[in-house]
Amino acid sequence: MLVLLPPSEGKAASGRGAPLKPESLSLPGLAGARAAVLDELVELCRGDEEKARDVLGLSEGLRGEVAKNAQLRTAGARTAGEIYTGVLYDALGLATLDAAARKRARRSLLVFSGLWGAVRVDDRIPSYRCSMGVKLPGLGALSAHWRAPMASVLPEAAGDGLVLDLRSSAYAAAWRPKGEVAGRTATVRVLHAPTRKVVSHFNKATKGRIVRGLLEAGAAPKGPGELVEALRDLGYTVEVETPGKPGKAWSLDVLVTEIH
């Protein structure tokens, strides 16, 4: 099973250990595309601060993120699982998983990123600010920048098992499974059952709890149908929209009555 996650907008501070070693990151086929984004982002943030803030869409209160990006090559690195914080990651609680579940997390979780493309939770990265919606002056829209390298690398990373896609739309734009891989991909929405509406905070927290539950249970669904059964075994109410033709992903709605 490969689980595709969005990053968190907020991130923990960089560590005090060794700085980034780009060659150590997973998915080495993304190395060239990563280097291009890193080079331009660092150069942008070492220059005109106001221009950098405008390009990155940062408010006055986030001015310090520009200086942080300017130091990406020398800042201490921590595991991505420690860097990414926020609602989904709080609910997932990687640090409190038992040893077996943590091993499954390292093997199956893939976090998408405007800067890195995608990383595994044990990859060591510095804290940064660069969403997938950014358009860098030289590279253009990052979602478009990542499509070709992702299309080359991600099908192999997906292997022959289930792809559970929990990304937001901005990050999903960087790679959309196609063909045979799409046929074993399931996207998930979390709906408040009484209103059948998506509530952002609640949606993220529930997705984090879903991933944690699957990891703790040792679930290894091989396709969307088995995922539905695994989620129901965990106590979730799941509605299924099967694809109308081959090469399309399944759509699952998880209905929850309580918002927390």
Short mmCIF file of C-alpha atoms in Angstrom, two decimals:
data_model
loop_
_atom_site.label_atom_id
_atom_site.label_comp_id
_atom_site.label_asym_id
_atom_site.label_seq_id
_atom_site.Cartn_x
_atom_site.Cartn_y
_atom_site.Cartn_z
CA MET A 1 0.00 0.00 0.00
CA LEU A 2 1.24 3.48 -0.90
CA VAL A 3 -0.44 6.38 0.93
CA LEU A 4 -0.18 9.82 -0.69
CA LEU A 5 -0.36 12.70 1.81
CA PRO A 6 -0.34 16.48 1.48
CA PRO A 7 2.29 18.35 3.49
CA SER A 8 1.33 20.68 6.32
CA GLU A 9 1.43 24.41 5.75
CA GLY A 10 2.90 24.92 9.19
CA LYS A 11 6.16 23.13 9.93
CA ALA A 12 8.37 22.49 12.90
CA ALA A 13 11.67 24.34 13.16
CA SER A 14 14.71 22.88 11.47
CA GLY A 15 16.93 20.71 13.59
CA ARG A 16 20.43 21.40 14.85
CA GLY A 17 21.95 18.37 13.22
CA ALA A 18 23.56 17.90 9.84
CA PRO A 19 22.16 19.96 6.96
CA LEU A 20 20.26 18.63 3.99
CA LYS A 21 21.92 15.94 1.89
CA PRO A 22 19.85 15.95 -1.32
CA GLU A 23 21.40 12.71 -2.51
CA SER A 24 20.04 10.90 0.55
CA LEU A 25 16.38 11.59 -0.23
CA SER A 26 14.10 8.80 -1.42
CA LEU A 27 12.92 8.68 -5.04
CA PRO A 28 16.29 9.67 -6.57
CA GLY A 29 14.63 10.03 -9.96
CA LEU A 30 13.28 13.36 -8.69
CA ALA A 31 16.77 14.69 -7.89
CA GLY A 32 17.11 16.95 -10.94
CA ALA A 33 13.70 18.53 -10.48
CA ARG A 34 14.38 19.02 -6.76
CA ALA A 35 17.69 20.75 -7.47
CA ALA A 36 16.03 23.14 -9.90
CA VAL A 37 13.38 24.20 -7.35
CA LEU A 38 15.87 24.44 -4.49
CA ASP A 39 18.29 26.57 -6.53
CA GLU A 40 15.63 29.04 -7.60
CA LEU A 41 13.91 29.20 -4.22
CA VAL A 42 17.14 29.94 -2.36
CA GLU A 43 18.19 32.55 -4.93
CA LEU A 44 14.75 34.20 -4.78
CA CYS A 45 14.80 34.40 -0.99
CA ARG A 46 18.35 35.74 -0.85
CA GLY A 47 17.31 38.66 -3.06
CA ASP A 48 14.44 41.13 -2.82
CA GLU A 49 12.44 40.16 0.27
CA GLU A 50 9.23 41.82 -0.91
CA LYS A 51 9.39 40.04 -4.26
CA ALA A 52 9.98 36.74 -2.51
CA ARG A 53 7.00 37.32 -0.21
CA ASP A 54 4.80 38.13 -3.19
CA VAL A 55 5.88 35.06 -5.17
CA LEU A 56 5.41 32.76 -2.17
CA GLY A 57 2.11 34.35 -1.14
CA LEU A 58 3.32 35.19 2.37
CA SER A 59 1.63 37.67 4.68
CA GLU A 60 3.53 40.27 6.67
CA GLY A 61 3.40 37.97 9.66
CA LEU A 62 5.23 35.26 7.71
CA ARG A 63 8.08 37.51 6.57
CA GLY A 64 10.55 35.35 8.51
CA GLU A 65 9.85 32.42 6.19
CA VAL A 66 11.83 34.20 3.45
CA ALA A 67 14.99 34.20 5.57
CA LYS A 68 14.38 30.57 6.47
CA ASN A 69 14.23 29.60 2.79
CA ALA A 70 17.43 31.53 2.09
CA GLN A 71 19.28 29.21 4.51
CA LEU A 72 17.91 25.89 3.25
CA ARG A 73 21.31 24.53 2.24
CA THR A 74 22.88 25.05 5.68
CA ALA A 75 19.94 24.66 8.08
CA GLY A 76 19.80 21.53 10.19
CA ALA A 77 17.57 18.77 8.91
CA ARG A 78 15.01 16.56 10.67
CA THR A 79 12.89 13.70 9.42
CA ALA A 80 9.91 14.77 7.34
CA GLY A 81 7.72 13.04 9.90
CA GLU A 82 8.99 15.55 12.47
CA ILE A 83 8.95 18.58 10.16
CA TYR A 84 5.33 18.26 9.03
CA THR A 85 2.88 19.31 11.73
CA GLY A 86 -0.75 20.42 11.66
CA VAL A 87 -4.11 18.74 11.97
CA LEU A 88 -3.59 15.64 9.82
CA TYR A 89 -0.15 14.91 11.27
CA ASP A 90 -1.29 15.52 14.85
CA ALA A 91 -4.08 12.96 14.34
CA LEU A 92 -1.69 10.54 12.65
CA GLY A 93 0.74 10.80 15.58
CA LEU A 94 3.76 9.18 13.98
CA ALA A 95 5.89 9.55 17.10
CA THR A 96 3.45 7.55 19.22
CA LEU A 97 3.05 4.58 16.89
CA ASP A 98 4.48 1.28 18.04
CA ALA A 99 7.59 -0.08 16.33
CA ALA A 100 5.73 -2.25 13.84
CA ALA A 101 3.38 0.55 12.80
CA ARG A 102 6.29 3.00 12.44
CA LYS A 103 8.01 0.54 10.14
CA ARG A 104 4.87 0.36 8.01
CA ALA A 105 4.69 4.17 7.97
CA ARG A 106 8.26 4.48 6.70
CA ARG A 107 7.49 2.00 3.95
CA SER A 108 4.07 3.23 2.85
CA LEU A 109 3.69 6.98 3.46
CA LEU A 110 4.69 9.49 0.80
CA VAL A 111 4.34 13.23 1.48
CA PHE A 112 3.99 15.54 -1.51
CA SER A 113 5.80 18.88 -1.50
CA GLY A 114 6.19 21.92 -3.72
CA LEU A 115 9.93 21.93 -2.99
CA TRP A 116 10.85 18.24 -2.80
CA GLY A 117 8.20 16.70 -5.06
CA ALA A 118 7.58 13.83 -2.67
CA VAL A 119 9.47 12.44 0.33
CA ARG A 120 9.12 9.55 2.73
CA VAL A 121 8.59 10.29 6.41
CA ASP A 122 12.13 9.24 7.36
CA ASP A 123 13.80 11.48 4.76
CA ARG A 124 15.72 14.28 6.49
CA ILE A 125 14.77 17.78 5.30
CA PRO A 126 14.99 21.34 6.69
CA SER A 127 11.90 23.39 7.50
CA TYR A 128 10.79 25.44 4.47
CA ARG A 129 7.91 27.39 2.97
CA CYS A 130 6.96 26.67 -0.64
CA SER A 131 3.51 25.36 -1.53
CA MET A 132 2.61 23.48 -4.70
CA GLY A 133 0.54 26.50 -5.79
CA VAL A 134 3.62 28.72 -6.12
CA LYS A 135 4.79 29.99 -9.52
CA LEU A 136 8.54 30.60 -9.43
CA PRO A 137 9.77 33.25 -11.90
CA GLY A 138 12.08 30.85 -13.74
CA LEU A 139 10.31 27.50 -13.43
CA GLY A 140 6.69 28.61 -13.49
CA ALA A 141 3.91 26.71 -11.75
CA LEU A 142 5.37 24.01 -9.52
CA SER A 143 2.51 21.59 -10.14
CA ALA A 144 3.42 21.66 -13.84
CA HIS A 145 7.15 21.45 -13.10
CA TRP A 146 6.65 18.19 -11.21
CA ARG A 147 4.34 16.39 -13.63
CA ALA A 148 6.94 14.88 -15.96
CA PRO A 149 9.38 13.62 -13.30
CA MET A 150 6.49 12.34 -11.17
CA ALA A 151 5.01 10.49 -14.13
CA SER A 152 8.37 8.75 -14.56
CA VAL A 153 9.05 7.92 -10.89
CA LEU A 154 5.74 7.43 -9.07
CA PRO A 155 4.36 4.38 -10.94
CA GLU A 156 7.40 2.39 -9.81
CA ALA A 157 7.00 3.66 -6.24
CA ALA A 158 3.36 2.53 -6.33
CA GLY A 159 4.43 -1.04 -7.07
CA ASP A 160 1.56 -3.43 -7.67
CA GLY A 161 -0.56 -2.61 -4.62
CA LEU A 162 -3.20 -0.14 -3.50
CA VAL A 163 -2.62 3.60 -3.85
CA LEU A 164 -4.55 5.52 -1.19
CA ASP A 165 -4.71 9.14 -2.28
CA LEU A 166 -5.42 11.60 0.55
CA ARG A 167 -3.89 14.67 -1.12
CA SER A 168 -5.56 18.03 -1.53
CA SER A 169 -6.32 19.17 -5.09
CA ALA A 170 -3.22 21.39 -5.38
CA TYR A 171 -0.90 18.45 -4.68
CA ALA A 172 -2.94 15.97 -6.69
CA ALA A 173 -2.26 18.16 -9.74
CA ALA A 174 1.43 17.17 -9.62
CA TRP A 175 0.69 13.50 -10.31
CA ARG A 176 -2.53 11.80 -11.32
CA PRO A 177 -2.30 8.01 -11.51
CA LYS A 178 -3.13 6.69 -14.94
CA GLY A 179 -3.97 3.39 -16.55
CA GLU A 180 -3.48 0.28 -14.47
CA VAL A 181 -2.20 2.26 -11.46
CA ALA A 182 -5.34 4.43 -11.49
CA GLY A 183 -7.47 1.29 -11.41
CA ARG A 184 -6.04 0.38 -8.00
CA THR A 185 -6.14 3.93 -6.63
CA ALA A 186 -8.74 5.14 -4.16
CA THR A 187 -9.37 8.79 -3.33
CA VAL A 188 -11.10 9.59 -0.07
CA ARG A 189 -13.41 12.39 1.01
CA VAL A 190 -14.52 12.78 4.61
CA LEU A 191 -18.06 14.08 4.96
CA HIS A 192 -20.01 15.24 7.99
CA ALA A 193 -22.86 12.76 7.69
CA PRO A 194 -25.82 14.99 8.70
CA THR A 195 -24.86 17.73 6.20
CA ARG A 196 -22.79 15.71 3.70
CA LYS A 197 -20.34 18.60 3.60
CA VAL A 198 -16.56 18.57 3.82
CA VAL A 199 -15.29 20.46 6.87
CA SER A 200 -11.61 21.24 6.32
CA HIS A 201 -10.22 20.78 9.85
CA PHE A 202 -12.42 17.75 10.50
CA ASN A 203 -11.55 16.28 7.08
CA LYS A 204 -7.79 16.48 7.79
CA ALA A 205 -8.07 15.08 11.31
CA THR A 206 -10.17 12.13 10.17
CA LYS A 207 -7.73 11.32 7.36
CA GLY A 208 -4.93 11.29 9.91
CA ARG A 209 -6.91 8.92 12.12
CA ILE A 210 -7.70 6.68 9.14
CA VAL A 211 -4.02 6.31 8.27
CA ARG A 212 -3.10 5.67 11.89
CA GLY A 213 -5.81 3.02 12.18
CA LEU A 214 -4.63 1.22 9.05
CA LEU A 215 -0.99 1.29 10.22
CA GLU A 216 -1.83 0.04 13.70
CA ALA A 217 -4.05 -2.73 12.33
CA GLY A 218 -1.33 -3.90 9.95
CA ALA A 219 -3.86 -3.62 7.14
CA ALA A 220 -2.46 -4.45 3.71
CA PRO A 221 -5.31 -4.01 1.23
CA LYS A 222 -4.25 -4.88 -2.29
CA GLY A 223 -6.94 -2.85 -3.99
CA PRO A 224 -9.76 -0.37 -3.34
CA GLY A 225 -12.30 -3.11 -2.60
CA GLU A 226 -10.14 -4.53 0.17
CA LEU A 227 -9.55 -0.99 1.48
CA VAL A 228 -13.31 -0.50 1.87
CA GLU A 229 -13.49 -3.67 3.95
CA ALA A 230 -10.49 -2.60 6.05
CA LEU A 231 -12.07 0.79 6.78
CA ARG A 232 -15.36 -0.82 7.72
CA ASP A 233 -13.47 -3.18 10.02
CA LEU A 234 -12.08 -0.07 11.72
CA GLY A 235 -15.62 1.15 12.30
CA TYR A 236 -15.98 3.69 9.49
CA THR A 237 -19.09 4.13 7.37
CA VAL A 238 -17.94 4.11 3.76
CA GLU A 239 -19.82 4.82 0.55
CA VAL A 240 -18.20 3.70 -2.70
CA GLU A 241 -18.29 5.06 -6.22
CA THR A 242 -16.66 2.50 -8.47
CA PRO A 243 -15.10 3.78 -11.70
CA GLY A 244 -17.30 3.69 -14.75
CA LYS A 245 -14.48 2.43 -16.97
CA PRO A 246 -11.00 0.92 -16.63
CA GLY A 247 -8.13 3.22 -15.79
CA LYS A 248 -10.09 5.41 -13.39
CA ALA A 249 -9.67 5.74 -9.63
CA TRP A 250 -12.27 4.66 -7.09
CA SER A 251 -13.93 7.38 -5.00
CA LEU A 252 -14.70 6.67 -1.36
CA ASP A 253 -16.77 8.84 0.99
CA VAL A 254 -16.17 8.28 4.68
CA LEU A 255 -19.18 9.51 6.67
CA VAL A 256 -18.63 10.64 10.24
CA THR A 257 -21.29 12.02 12.55
CA GLU A 258 -19.11 13.83 15.09
CA ILE A 259 -16.78 16.70 14.25
CA HIS A 260 -13.66 16.60 16.41
#
